[in-house]
PDB file of C-alpha atoms in Angstrom:
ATOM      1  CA  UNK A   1      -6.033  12.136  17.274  1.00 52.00           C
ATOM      2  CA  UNK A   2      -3.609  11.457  14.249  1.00 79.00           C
ATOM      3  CA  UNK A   3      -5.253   8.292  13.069  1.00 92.00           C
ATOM      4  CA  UNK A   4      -8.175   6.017  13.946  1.00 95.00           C
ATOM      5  CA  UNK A   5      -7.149   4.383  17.350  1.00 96.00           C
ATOM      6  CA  UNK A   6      -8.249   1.168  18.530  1.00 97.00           C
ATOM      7  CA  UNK A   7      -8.569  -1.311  21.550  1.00 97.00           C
ATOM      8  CA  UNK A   8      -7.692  -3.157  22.802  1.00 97.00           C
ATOM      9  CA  UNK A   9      -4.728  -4.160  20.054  1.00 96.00           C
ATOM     10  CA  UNK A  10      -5.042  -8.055  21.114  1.00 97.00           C
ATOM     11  CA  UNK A  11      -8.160  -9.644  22.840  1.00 98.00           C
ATOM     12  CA  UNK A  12      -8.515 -12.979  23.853  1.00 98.00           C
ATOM     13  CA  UNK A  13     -11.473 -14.590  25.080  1.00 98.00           C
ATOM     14  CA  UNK A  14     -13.457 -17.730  25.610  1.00 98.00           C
ATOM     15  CA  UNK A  15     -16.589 -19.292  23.848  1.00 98.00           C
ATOM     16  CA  UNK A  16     -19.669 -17.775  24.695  1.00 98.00           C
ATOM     17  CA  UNK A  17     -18.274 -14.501  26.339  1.00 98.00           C
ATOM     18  CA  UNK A  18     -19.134 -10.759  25.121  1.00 98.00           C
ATOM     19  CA  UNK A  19     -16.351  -8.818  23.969  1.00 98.00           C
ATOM     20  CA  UNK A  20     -16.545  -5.012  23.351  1.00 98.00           C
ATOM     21  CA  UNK A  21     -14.084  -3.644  20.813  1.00 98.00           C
ATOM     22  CA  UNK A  22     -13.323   0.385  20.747  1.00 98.00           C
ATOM     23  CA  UNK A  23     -12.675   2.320  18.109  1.00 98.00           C
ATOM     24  CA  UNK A  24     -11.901   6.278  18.340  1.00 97.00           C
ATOM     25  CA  UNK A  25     -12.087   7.584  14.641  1.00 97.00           C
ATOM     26  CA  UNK A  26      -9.974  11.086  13.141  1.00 95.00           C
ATOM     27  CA  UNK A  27     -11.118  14.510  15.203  1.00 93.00           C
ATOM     28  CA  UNK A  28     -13.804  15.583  13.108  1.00 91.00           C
ATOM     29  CA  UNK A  29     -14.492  12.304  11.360  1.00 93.00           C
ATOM     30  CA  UNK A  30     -18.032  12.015  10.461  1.00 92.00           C
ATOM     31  CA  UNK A  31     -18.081   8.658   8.788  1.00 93.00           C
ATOM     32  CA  UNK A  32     -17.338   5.456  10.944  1.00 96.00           C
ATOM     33  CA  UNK A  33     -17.171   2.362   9.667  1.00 96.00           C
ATOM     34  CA  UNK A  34     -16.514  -1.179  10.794  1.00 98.00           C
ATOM     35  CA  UNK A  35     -14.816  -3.921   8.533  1.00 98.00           C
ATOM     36  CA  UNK A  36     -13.557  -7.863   9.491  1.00 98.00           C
ATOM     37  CA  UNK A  37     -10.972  -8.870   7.948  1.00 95.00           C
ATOM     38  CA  UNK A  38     -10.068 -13.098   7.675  1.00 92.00           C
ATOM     39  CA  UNK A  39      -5.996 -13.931   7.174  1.00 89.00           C
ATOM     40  CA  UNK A  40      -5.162 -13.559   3.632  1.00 88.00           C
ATOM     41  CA  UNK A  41      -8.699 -12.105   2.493  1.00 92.00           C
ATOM     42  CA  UNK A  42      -9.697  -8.220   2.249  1.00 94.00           C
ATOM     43  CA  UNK A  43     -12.006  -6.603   4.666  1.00 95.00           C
ATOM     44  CA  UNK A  44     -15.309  -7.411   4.622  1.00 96.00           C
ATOM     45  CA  UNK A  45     -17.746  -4.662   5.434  1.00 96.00           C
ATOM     46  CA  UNK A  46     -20.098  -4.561   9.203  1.00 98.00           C
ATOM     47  CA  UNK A  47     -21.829  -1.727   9.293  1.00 97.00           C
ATOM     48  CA  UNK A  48     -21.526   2.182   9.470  1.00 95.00           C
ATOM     49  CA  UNK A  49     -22.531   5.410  11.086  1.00 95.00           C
ATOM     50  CA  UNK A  50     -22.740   9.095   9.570  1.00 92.00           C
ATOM     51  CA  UNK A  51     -22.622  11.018  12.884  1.00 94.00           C
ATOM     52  CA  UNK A  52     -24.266   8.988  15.535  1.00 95.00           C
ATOM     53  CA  UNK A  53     -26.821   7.261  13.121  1.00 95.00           C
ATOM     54  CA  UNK A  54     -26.149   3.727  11.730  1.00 96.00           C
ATOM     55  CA  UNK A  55     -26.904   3.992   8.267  1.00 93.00           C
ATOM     56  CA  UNK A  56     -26.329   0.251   7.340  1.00 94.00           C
ATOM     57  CA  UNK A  57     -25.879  -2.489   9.342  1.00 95.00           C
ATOM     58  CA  UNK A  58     -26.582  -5.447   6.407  1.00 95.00           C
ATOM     59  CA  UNK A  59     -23.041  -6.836   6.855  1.00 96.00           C
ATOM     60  CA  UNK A  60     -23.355  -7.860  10.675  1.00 98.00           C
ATOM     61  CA  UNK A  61     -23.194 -11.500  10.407  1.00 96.00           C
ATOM     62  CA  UNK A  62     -26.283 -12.380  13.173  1.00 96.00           C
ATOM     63  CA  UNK A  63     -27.928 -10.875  15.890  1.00 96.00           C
ATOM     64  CA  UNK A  64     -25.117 -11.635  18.094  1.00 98.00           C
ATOM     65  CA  UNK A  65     -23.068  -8.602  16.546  1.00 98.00           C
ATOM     66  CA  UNK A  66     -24.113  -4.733  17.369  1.00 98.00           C
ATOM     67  CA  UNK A  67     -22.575  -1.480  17.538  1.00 98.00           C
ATOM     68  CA  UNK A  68     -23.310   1.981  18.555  1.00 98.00           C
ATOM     69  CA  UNK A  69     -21.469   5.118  17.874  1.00 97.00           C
ATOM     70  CA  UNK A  70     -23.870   7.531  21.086  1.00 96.00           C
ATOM     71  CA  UNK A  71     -22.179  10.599  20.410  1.00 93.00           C
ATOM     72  CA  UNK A  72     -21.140  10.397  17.140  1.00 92.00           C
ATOM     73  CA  UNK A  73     -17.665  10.130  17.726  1.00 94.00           C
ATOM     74  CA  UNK A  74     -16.105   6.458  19.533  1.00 97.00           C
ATOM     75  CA  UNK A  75     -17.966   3.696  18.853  1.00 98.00           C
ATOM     76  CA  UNK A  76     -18.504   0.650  20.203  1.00 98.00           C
ATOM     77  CA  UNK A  77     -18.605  -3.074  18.440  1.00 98.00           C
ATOM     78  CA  UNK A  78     -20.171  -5.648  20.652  1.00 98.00           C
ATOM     79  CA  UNK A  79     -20.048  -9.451  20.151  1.00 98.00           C
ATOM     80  CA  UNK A  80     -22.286 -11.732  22.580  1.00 98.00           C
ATOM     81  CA  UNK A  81     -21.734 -15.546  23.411  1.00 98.00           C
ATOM     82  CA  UNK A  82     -18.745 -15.271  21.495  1.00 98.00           C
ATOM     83  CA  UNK A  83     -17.934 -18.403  18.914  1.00 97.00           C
ATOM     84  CA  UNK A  84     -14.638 -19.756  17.556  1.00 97.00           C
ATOM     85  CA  UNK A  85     -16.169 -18.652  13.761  1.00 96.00           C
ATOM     86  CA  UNK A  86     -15.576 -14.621  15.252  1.00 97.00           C
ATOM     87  CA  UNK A  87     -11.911 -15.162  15.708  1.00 97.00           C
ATOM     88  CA  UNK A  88     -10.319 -12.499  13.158  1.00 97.00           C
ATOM     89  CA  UNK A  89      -9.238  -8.661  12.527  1.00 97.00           C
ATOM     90  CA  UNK A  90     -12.013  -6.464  13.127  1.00 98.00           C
ATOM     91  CA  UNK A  91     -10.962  -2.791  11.644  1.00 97.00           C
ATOM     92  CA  UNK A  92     -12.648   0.327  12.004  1.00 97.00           C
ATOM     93  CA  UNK A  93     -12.266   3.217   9.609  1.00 96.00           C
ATOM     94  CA  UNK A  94     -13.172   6.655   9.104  1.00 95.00           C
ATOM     95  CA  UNK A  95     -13.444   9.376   6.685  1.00 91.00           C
ATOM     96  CA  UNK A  96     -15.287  12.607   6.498  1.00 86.00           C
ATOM     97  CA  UNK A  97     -17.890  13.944   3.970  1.00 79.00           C
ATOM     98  CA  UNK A  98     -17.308  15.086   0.646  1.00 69.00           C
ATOM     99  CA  UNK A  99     -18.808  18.439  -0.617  1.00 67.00           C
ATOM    100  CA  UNK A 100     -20.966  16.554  -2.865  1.00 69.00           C
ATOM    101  CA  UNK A 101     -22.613  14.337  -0.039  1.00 68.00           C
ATOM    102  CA  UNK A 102     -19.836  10.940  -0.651  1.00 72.00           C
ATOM    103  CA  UNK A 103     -17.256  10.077   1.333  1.00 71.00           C
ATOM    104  CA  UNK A 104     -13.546  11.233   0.723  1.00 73.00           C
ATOM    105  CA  UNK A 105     -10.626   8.788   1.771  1.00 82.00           C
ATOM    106  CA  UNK A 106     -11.096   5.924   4.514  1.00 88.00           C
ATOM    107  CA  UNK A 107      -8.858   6.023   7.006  1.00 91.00           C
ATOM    108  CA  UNK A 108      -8.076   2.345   8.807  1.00 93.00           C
ATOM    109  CA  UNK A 109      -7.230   2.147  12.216  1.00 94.00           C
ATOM    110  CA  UNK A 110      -4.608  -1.207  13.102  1.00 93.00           C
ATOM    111  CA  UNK A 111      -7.490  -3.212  13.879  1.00 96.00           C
ATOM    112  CA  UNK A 112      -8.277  -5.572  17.146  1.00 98.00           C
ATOM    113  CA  UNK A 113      -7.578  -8.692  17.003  1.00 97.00           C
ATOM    114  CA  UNK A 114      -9.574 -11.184  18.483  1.00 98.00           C
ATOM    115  CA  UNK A 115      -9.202 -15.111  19.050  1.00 98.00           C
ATOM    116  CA  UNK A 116     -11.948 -17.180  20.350  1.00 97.00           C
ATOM    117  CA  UNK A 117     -10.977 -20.291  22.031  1.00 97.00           C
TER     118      UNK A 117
ATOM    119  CA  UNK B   1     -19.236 -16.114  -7.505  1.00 77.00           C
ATOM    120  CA  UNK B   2     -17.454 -13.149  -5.130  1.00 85.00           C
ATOM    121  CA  UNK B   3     -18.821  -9.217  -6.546  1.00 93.00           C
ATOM    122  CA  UNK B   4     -14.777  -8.376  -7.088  1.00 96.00           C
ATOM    123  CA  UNK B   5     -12.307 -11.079  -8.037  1.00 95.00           C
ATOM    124  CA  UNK B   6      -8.707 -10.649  -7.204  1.00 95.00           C
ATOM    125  CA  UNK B   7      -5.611 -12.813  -8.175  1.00 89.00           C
ATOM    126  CA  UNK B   8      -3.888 -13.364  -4.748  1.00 86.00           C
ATOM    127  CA  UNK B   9      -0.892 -14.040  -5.710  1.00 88.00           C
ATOM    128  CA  UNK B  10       1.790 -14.298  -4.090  1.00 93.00           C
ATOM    129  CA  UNK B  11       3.547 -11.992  -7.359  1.00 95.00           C
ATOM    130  CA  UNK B  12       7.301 -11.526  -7.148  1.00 96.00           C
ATOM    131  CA  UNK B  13       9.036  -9.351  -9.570  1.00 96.00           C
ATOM    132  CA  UNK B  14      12.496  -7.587  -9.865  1.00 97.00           C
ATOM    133  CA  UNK B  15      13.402  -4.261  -9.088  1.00 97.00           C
ATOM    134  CA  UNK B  16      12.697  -1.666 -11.553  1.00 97.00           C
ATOM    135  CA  UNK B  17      10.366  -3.900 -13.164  1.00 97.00           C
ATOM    136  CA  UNK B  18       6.699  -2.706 -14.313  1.00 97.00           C
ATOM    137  CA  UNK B  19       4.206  -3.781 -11.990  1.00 97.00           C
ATOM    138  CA  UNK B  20       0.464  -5.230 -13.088  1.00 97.00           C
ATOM    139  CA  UNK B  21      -2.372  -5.619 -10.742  1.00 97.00           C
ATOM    140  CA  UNK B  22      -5.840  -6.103 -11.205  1.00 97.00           C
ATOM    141  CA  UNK B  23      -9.200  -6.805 -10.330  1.00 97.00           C
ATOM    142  CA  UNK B  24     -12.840  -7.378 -11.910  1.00 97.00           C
ATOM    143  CA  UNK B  25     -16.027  -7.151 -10.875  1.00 97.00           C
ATOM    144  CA  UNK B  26     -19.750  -8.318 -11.584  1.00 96.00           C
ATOM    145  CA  UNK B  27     -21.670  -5.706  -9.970  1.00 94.00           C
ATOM    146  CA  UNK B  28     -22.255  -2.322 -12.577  1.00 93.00           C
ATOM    147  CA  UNK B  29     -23.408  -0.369 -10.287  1.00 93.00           C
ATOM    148  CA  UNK B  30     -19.718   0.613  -8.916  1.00 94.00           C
ATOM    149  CA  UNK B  31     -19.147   3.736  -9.534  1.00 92.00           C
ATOM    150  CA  UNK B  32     -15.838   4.615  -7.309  1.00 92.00           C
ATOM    151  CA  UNK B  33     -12.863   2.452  -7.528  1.00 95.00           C
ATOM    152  CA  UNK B  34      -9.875   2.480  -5.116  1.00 94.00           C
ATOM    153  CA  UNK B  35      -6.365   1.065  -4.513  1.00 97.00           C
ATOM    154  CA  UNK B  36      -5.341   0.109  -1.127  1.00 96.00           C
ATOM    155  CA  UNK B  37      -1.312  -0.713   0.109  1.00 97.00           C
ATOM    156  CA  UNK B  38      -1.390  -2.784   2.875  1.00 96.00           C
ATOM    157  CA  UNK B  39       1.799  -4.071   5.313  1.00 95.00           C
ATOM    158  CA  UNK B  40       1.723  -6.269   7.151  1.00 91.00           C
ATOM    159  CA  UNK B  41      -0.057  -6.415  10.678  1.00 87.00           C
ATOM    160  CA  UNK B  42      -0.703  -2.592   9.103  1.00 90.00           C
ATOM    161  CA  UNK B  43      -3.688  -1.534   8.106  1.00 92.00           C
ATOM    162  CA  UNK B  44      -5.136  -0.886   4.407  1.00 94.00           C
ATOM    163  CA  UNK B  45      -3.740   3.184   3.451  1.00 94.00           C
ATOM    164  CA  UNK B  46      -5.506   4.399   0.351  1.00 92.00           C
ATOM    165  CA  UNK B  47      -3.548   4.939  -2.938  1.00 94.00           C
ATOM    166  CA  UNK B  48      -5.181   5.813  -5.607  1.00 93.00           C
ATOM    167  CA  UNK B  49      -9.169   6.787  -6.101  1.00 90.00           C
ATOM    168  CA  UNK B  50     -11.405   7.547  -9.170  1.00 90.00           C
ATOM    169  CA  UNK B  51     -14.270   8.037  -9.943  1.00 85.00           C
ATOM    170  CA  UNK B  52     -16.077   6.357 -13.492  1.00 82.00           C
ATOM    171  CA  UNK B  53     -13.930   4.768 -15.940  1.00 83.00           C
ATOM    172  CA  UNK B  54     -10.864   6.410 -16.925  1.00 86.00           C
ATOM    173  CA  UNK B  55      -7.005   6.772 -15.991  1.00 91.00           C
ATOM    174  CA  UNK B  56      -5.395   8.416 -13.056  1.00 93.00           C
ATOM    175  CA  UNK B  57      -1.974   8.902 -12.118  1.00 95.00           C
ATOM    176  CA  UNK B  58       0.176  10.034  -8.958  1.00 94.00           C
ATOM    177  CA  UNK B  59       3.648   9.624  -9.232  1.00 96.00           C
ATOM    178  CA  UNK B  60       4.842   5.495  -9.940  1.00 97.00           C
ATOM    179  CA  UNK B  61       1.432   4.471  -9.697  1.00 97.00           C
ATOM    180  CA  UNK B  62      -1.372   4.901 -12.701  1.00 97.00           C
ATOM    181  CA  UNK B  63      -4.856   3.496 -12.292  1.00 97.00           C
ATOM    182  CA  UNK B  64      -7.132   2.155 -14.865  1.00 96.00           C
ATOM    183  CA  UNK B  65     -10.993   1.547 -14.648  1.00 96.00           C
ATOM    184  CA  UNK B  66     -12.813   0.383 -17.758  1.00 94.00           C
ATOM    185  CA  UNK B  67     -16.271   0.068 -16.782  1.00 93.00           C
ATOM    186  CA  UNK B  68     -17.477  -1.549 -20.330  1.00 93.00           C
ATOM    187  CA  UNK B  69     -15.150  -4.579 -18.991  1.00 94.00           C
ATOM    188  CA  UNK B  70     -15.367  -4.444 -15.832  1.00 95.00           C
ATOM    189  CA  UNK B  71     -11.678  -4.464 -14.947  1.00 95.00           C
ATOM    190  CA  UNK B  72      -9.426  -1.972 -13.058  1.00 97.00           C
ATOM    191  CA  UNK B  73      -6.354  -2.367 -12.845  1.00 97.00           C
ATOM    192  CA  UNK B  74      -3.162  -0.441 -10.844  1.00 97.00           C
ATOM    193  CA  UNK B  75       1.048  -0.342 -12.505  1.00 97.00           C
ATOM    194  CA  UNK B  76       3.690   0.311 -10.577  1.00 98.00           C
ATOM    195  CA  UNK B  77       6.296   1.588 -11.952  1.00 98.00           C
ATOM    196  CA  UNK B  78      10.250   1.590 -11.679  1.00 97.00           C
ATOM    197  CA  UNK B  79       9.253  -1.027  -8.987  1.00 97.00           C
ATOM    198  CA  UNK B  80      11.514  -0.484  -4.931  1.00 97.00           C
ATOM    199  CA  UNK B  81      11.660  -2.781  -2.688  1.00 97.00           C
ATOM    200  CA  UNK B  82       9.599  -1.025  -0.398  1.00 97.00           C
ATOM    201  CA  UNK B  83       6.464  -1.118  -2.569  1.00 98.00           C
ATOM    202  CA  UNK B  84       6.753  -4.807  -1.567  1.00 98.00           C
ATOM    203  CA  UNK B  85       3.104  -5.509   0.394  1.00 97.00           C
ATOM    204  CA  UNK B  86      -0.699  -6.761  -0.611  1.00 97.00           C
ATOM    205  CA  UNK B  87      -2.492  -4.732  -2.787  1.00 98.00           C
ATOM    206  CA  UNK B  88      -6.440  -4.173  -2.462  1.00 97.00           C
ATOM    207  CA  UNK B  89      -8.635  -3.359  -5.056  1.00 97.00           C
ATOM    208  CA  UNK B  90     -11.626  -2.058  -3.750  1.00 96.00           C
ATOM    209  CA  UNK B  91     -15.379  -0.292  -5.275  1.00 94.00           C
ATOM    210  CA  UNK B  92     -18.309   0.975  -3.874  1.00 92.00           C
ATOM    211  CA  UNK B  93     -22.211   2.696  -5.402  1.00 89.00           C
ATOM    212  CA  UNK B  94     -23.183   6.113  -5.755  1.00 84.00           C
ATOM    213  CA  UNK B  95     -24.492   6.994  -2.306  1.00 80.00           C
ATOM    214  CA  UNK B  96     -23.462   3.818  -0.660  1.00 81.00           C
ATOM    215  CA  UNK B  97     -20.636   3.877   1.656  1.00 85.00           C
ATOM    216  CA  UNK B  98     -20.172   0.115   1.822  1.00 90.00           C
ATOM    217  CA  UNK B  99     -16.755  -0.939   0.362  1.00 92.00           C
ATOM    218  CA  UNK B 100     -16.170  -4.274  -1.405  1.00 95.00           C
ATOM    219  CA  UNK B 101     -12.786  -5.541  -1.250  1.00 96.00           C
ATOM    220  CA  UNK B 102     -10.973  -7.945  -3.366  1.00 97.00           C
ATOM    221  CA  UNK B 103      -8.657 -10.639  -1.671  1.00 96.00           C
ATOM    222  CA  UNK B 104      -6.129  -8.708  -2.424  1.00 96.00           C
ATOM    223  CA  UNK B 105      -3.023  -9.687  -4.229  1.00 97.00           C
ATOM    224  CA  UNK B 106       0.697 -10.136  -2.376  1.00 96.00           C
ATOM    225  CA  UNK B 107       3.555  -8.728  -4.040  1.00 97.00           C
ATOM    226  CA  UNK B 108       6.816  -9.010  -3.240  1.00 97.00           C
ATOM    227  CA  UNK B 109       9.999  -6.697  -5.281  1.00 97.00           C
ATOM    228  CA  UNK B 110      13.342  -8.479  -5.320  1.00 97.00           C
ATOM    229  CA  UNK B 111      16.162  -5.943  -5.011  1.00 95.00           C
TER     230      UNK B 111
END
């Protein structure tokens, strides 16, 4: 597509639900990353995948927050028994591989944004 | 203490005015630092990247990084309106992906 897509735009839902937030990276993307981001603060890195492996996962906050990326393109960010301390932007981002083996420009998507009540 | 400290502002200057941002950091192992623009409910679009200390420019915009201080900073210059948005410092390791952002810093240009 022409930029990182995701959805839903706007997701509300109560305390102690599972929410599932998309995110469809660049064509060709390899890098996929996933970033929260709190009103008036800059993102705060989740976790990423090169391809369809997670590489590092060190800034999911608990064991509550997962994601998958099966194919190595869309992936998936899952939140279980949702809590009022989730509530904020979650982005996704993408970029492709360098010829040296680093990452060129990230890409962010509009983000979803989620409220917990 | 945060690994990259930002001023957030908010920062209001005139048009045409010379623009200052900046951010520093604790952790030496950065090795790539970037400037992100972001509107708002947009989200964060790259502006400037390099690599090691050193000065880069594109058009209005020059980046610093000097490493011995840890401090990077971005100018604007001949300031518009429309660069009027919050500005993102962030760095990352040698063969880590993992970006750490600054607060980022709100800046408003008066026409």
């Amino acid at each position: 597509g022409a930029g990182v897509s995701q959805s839903p735009r706007y997701k509300v839902t109560k305390r102690g639900q599972d929410v599932a937030l998309r995110c469809d990276p660049i064509s060709g993307h390899v890098s996929l990353y996933w970033y929260r981001q709190a009103l008036g603060q800059g993102p705060e890195f989740l976790t990423y995948f090169n391809y369809e492996a997670q590489q590092d996962k060190s800034g999911l906050p608990n064991d509550r927050f997962s994601a998958e990326r099966p194919e190595g393109s869309i992936s998936t960010l899952t939140i279980q028994r949702t809590e009022q301390r989730d509530s904020a932007m979650y982005r996704c981002a993408s970029s492709l591989i360098g010829d040296e083996g680093e990452s060129t420009e990230a890409f962010f998507g509009q983000g979803t944004r989620l409220t917990v009540v | 203490q945060k690994e990259v400290e930002q001023d957030p502002g908010p920062l209001s200057v005139p048009e045409g005015a010379i623009v200052s941002l900046n951010c520093t950091y604790s952790n030496s192992a950065f090795q790539y630092f970037m400037w992100y623009r972001q509107y708002s409910r947009k989200g964060p679009e790259l502006l400037m990247y390099t690599y090691s200390s050193g000065n880069k420019e594109d058009g209005r915009f020059t980046a610093q990084v000097d490493k011995s201080s840890k401090y990077i900073s971005l100018f604007i210059r001949d300031s518009q309106p429309s660069d009027s948005a919050t500005y993102l410092c962030a760095m990352r390791n040698f063969g880590n992906e993992k970006l750490t952002f600054g607060t980022g810093t709100r800046l408003t240009i008066i026409p």
